[in-house]
mmCIF file of C-alpha atoms in Angstrom:
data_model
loop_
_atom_site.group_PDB
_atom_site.id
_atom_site.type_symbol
_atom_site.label_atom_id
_atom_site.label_comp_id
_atom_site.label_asym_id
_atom_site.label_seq_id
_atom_site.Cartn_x
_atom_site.Cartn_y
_atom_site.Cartn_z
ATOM 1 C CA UNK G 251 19.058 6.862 -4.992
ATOM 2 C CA UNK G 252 22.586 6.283 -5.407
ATOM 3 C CA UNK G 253 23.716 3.424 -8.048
ATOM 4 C CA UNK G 254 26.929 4.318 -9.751
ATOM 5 C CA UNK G 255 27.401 1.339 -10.705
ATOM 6 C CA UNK G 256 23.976 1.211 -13.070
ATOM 7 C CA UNK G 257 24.602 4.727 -13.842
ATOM 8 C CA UNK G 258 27.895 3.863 -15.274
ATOM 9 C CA UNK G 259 26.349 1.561 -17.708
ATOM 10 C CA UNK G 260 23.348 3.951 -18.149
ATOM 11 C CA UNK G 261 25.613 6.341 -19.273
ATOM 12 C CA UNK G 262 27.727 4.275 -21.632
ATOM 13 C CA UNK G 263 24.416 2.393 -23.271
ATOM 14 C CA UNK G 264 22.882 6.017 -24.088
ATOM 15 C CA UNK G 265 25.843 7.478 -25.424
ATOM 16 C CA UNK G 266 25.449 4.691 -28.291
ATOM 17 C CA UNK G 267 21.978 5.556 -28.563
ATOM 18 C CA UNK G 268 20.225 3.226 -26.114
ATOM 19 C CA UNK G 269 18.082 3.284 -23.567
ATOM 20 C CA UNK G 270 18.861 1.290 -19.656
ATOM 21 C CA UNK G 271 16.471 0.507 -17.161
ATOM 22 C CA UNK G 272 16.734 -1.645 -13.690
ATOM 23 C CA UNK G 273 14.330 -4.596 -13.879
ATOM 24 C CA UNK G 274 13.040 -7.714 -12.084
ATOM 25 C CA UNK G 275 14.232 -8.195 -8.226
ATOM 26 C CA UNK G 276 16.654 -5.684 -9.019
ATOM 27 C CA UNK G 277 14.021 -2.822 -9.587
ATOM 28 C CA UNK G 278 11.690 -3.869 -6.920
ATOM 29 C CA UNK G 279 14.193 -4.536 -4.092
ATOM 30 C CA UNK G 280 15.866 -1.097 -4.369
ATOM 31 C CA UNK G 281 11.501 0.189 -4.369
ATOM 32 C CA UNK G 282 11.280 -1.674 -1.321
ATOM 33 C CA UNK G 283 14.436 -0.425 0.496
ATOM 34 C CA UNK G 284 16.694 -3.008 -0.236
ATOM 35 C CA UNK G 285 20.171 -4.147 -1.082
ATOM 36 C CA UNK G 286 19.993 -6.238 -4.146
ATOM 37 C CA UNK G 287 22.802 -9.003 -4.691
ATOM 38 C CA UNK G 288 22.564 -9.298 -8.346
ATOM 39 C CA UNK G 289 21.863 -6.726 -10.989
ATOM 40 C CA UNK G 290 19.008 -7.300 -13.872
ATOM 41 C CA UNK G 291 18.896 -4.624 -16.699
ATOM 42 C CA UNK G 292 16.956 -4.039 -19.305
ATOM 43 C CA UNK G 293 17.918 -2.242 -22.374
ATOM 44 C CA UNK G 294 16.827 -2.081 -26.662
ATOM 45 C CA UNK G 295 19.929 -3.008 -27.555
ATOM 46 C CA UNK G 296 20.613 -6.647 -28.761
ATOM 47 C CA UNK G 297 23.360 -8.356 -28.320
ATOM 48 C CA UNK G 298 25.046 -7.800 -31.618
ATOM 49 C CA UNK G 299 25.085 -4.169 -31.194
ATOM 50 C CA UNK G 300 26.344 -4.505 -27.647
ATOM 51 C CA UNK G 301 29.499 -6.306 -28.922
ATOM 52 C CA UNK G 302 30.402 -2.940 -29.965
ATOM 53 C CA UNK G 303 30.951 -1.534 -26.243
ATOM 54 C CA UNK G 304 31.212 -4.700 -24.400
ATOM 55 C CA UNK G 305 33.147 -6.947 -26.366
ATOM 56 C CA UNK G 306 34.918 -8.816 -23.020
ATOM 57 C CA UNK G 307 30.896 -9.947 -21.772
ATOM 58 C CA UNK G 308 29.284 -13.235 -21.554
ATOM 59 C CA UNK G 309 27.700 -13.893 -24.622
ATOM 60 C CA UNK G 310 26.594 -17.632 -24.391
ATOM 61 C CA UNK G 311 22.814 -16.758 -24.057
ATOM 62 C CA UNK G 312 22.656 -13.643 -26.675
ATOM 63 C CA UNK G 313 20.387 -15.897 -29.048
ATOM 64 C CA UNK G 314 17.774 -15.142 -26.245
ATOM 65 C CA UNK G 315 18.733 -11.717 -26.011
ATOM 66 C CA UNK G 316 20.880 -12.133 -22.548
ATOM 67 C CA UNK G 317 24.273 -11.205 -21.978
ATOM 68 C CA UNK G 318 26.249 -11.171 -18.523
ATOM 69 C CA UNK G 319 29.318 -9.968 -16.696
ATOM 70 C CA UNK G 320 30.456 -9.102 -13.551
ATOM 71 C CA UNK G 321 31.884 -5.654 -12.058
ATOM 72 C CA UNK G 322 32.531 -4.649 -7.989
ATOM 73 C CA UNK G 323 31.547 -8.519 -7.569
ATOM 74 C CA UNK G 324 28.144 -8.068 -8.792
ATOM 75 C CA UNK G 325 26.737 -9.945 -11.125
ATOM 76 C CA UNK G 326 25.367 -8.288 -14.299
ATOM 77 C CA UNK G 327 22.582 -9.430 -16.423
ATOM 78 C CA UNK G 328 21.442 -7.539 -19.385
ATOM 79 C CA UNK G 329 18.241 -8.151 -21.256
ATOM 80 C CA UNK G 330 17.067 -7.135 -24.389
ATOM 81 C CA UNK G 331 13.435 -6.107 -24.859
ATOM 82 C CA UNK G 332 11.560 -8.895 -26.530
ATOM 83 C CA UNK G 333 8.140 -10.291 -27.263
ATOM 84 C CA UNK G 334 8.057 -14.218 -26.116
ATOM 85 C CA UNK G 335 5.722 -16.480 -28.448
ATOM 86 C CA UNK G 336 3.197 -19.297 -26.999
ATOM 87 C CA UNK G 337 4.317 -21.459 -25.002
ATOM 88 C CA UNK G 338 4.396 -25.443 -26.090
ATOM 89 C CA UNK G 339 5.856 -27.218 -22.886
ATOM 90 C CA UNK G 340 4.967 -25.633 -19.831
ATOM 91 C CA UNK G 341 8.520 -23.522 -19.640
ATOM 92 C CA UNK G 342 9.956 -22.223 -23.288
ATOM 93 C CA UNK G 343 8.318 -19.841 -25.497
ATOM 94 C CA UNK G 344 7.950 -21.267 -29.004
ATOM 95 C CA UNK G 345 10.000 -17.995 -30.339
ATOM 96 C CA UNK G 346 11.562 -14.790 -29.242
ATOM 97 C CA UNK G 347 11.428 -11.609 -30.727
ATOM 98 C CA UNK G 348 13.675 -8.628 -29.925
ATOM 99 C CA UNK G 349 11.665 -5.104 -29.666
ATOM 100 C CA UNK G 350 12.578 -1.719 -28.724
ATOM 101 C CA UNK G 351 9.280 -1.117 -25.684
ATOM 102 C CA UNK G 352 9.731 -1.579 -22.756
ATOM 103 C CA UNK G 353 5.713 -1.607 -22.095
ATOM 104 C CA UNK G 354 5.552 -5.039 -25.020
ATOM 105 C CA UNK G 355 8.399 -6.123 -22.887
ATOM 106 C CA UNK G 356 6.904 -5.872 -19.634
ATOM 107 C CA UNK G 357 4.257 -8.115 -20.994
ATOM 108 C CA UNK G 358 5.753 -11.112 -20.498
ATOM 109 C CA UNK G 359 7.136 -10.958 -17.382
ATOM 110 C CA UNK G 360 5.431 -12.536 -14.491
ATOM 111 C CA UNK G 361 4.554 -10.510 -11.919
ATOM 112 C CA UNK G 362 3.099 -6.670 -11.424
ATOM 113 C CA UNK G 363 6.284 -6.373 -8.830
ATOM 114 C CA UNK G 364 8.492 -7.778 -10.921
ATOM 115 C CA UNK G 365 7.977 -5.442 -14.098
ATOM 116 C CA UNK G 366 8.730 -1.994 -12.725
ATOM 117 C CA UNK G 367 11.088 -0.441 -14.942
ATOM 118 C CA UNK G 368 13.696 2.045 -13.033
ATOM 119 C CA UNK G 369 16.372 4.475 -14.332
ATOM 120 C CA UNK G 370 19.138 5.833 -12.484
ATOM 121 C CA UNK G 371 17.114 9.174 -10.989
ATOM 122 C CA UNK G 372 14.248 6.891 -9.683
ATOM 123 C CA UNK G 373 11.665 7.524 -12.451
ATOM 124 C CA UNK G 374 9.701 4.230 -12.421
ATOM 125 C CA UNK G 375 7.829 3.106 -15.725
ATOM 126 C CA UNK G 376 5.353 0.982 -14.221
ATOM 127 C CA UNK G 377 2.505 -0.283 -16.716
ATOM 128 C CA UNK G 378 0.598 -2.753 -14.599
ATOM 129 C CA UNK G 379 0.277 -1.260 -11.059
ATOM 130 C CA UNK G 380 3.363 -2.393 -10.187
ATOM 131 C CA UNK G 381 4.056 0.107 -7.076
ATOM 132 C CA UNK G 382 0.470 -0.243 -5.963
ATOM 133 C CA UNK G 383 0.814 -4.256 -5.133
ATOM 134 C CA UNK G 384 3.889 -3.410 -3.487
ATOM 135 C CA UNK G 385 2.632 -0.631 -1.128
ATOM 136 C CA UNK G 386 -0.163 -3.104 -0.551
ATOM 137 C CA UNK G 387 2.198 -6.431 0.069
ATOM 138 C CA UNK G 388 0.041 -8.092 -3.133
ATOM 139 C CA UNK G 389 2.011 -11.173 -5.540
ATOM 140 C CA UNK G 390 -0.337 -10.383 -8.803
ATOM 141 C CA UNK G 391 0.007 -12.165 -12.368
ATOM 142 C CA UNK G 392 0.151 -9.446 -14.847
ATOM 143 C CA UNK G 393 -2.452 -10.677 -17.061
ATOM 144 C CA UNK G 394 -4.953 -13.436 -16.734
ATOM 145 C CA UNK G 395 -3.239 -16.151 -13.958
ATOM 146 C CA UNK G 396 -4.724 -19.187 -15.469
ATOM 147 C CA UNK G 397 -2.374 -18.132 -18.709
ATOM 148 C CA UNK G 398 0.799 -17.847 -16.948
ATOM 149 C CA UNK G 399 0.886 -20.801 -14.870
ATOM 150 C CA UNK G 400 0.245 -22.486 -17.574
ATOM 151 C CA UNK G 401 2.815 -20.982 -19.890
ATOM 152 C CA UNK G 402 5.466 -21.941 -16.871
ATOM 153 C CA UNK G 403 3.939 -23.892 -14.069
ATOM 154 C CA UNK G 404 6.980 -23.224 -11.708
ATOM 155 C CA UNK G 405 5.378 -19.053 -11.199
ATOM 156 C CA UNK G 406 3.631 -20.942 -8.933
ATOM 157 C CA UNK G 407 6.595 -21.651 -6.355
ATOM 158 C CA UNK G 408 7.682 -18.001 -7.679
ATOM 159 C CA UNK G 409 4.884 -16.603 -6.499
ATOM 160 C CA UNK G 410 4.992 -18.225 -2.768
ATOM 161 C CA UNK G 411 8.620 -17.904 -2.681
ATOM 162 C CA UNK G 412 8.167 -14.046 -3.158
ATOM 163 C CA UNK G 413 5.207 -13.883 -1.080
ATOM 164 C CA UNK G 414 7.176 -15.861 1.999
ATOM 165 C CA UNK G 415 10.462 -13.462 0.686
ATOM 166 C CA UNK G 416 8.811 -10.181 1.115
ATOM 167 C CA UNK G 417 5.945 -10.568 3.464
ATOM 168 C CA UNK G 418 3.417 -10.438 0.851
ATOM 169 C CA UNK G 419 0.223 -12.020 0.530
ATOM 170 C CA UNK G 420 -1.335 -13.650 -3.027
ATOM 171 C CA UNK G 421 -3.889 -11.416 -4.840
ATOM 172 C CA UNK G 422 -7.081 -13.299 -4.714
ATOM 173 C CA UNK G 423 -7.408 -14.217 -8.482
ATOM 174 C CA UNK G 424 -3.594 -15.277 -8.155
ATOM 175 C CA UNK G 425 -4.001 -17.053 -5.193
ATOM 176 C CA UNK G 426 -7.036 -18.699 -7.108
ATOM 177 C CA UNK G 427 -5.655 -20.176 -10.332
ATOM 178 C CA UNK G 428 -2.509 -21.415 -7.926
ATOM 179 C CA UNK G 429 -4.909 -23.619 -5.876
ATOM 180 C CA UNK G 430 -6.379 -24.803 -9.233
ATOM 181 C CA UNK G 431 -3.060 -25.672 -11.555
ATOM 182 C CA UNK G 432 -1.118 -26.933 -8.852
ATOM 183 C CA UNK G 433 -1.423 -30.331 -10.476
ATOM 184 C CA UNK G 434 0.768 -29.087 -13.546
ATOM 185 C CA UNK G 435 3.535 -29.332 -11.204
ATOM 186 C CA UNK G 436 3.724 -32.395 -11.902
ATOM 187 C CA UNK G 437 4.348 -32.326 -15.449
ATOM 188 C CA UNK G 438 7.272 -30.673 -14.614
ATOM 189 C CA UNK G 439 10.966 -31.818 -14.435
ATOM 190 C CA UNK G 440 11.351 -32.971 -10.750
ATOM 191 C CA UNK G 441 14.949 -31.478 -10.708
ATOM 192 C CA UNK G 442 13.397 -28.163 -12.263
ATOM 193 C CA UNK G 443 10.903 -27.807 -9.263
ATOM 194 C CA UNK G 444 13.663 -28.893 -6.572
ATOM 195 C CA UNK G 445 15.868 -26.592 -7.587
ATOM 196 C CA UNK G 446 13.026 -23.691 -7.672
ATOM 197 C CA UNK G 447 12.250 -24.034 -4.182
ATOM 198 C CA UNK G 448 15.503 -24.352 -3.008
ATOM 199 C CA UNK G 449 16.018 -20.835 -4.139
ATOM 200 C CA UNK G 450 15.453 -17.985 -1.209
#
């Protein structure tokens, strides 16, 4: 696997002491053979200490632990680990909290696919049978599926997006509590859902 690009930034994020990891579509489309278009890392840094050795990035969003710039025409996103809080209105955790695991981390992401952590050799950390659902085509919640549509009813056009994306097919118990909680759609902003399944 050949990613100078994220190697670069590996390089320069553990040479301050910090660890960098590939996340998200990022992670899974290179796993799957892929070209990604965009680039999602994942790091223990927060934003404060990445001022340091990135003072020319995007820092609108660091209060949520986000930061972003572009390089070669990619588009960079970089993540610190965090624990997310309960969530109060179907789509915002009621607090953030930054963390230095990436297994706590990949706790509140969505799905099993979507939380496979990869460095720049190809050494996956993968802490909810991640590769397995993606050998066997499979969109799976990571954790109970009733929970996390409800946290964010819009995983539910995530989840058939991806599965229409990729080939896939829904995991029973995911396919399931989507038949169920499609109703909290609803409680959604309209422009929120249009603009989710607009997205390819």
């Amino acid at each position: 696997m050949d990613l100078p690009l994220f190697k670069k930034y590996e390089k320069l994020f553990r040479s301050h002491g910090y660890p960098l990891f590939m996340v998200g579509g990022t992670s899974r489309d290179l796993l799957l053979g892929q070209e990604p278009s965009d680039f999602d890392f994942v790091t223990s840094a927060t934003p404060e200490q990445e001022r340091s050795f990135l003072p020319d990035a995007d820092y609108s969003f660091a209060k949520f632990g986000s930061i972003k710039f572009k390089e070669e025409g990619k588009e960079i996103d970089v993540t610190t680990f965090r624990e997310e809080g309960e969530y109060k209105d179907f789509r915002h955790p009621s607090y953030i909290r930054f963390i230095s695991s990436p297994e706590e981390d990949s706790k509140r992401r969505d799905f099993t696919i979507n939380a496979l952590y990869l460095d720049g050799e190809g050494n996956v950390l993968d802490f909810h049978g991640g590769i397995k659902d993606l050998r066997e085509k499979k969109i799976r919640f990571i954790g109970n599926p009733d929970v996390r549509i409800q946290e964010d009813p819009l995983r539910i056009l995530r989840a058939e997006r991806f599965a229409k994306r990729l080939g896939f097919t829904l995991e029973e118990e995911t396919d399931k509590a989507i038949k169920k909680l499609r109703p909290l759609l609803a409680k959604l902003n309209p422009l929120k859902v249009k603009q989710e399944m607009e997205k390819r």
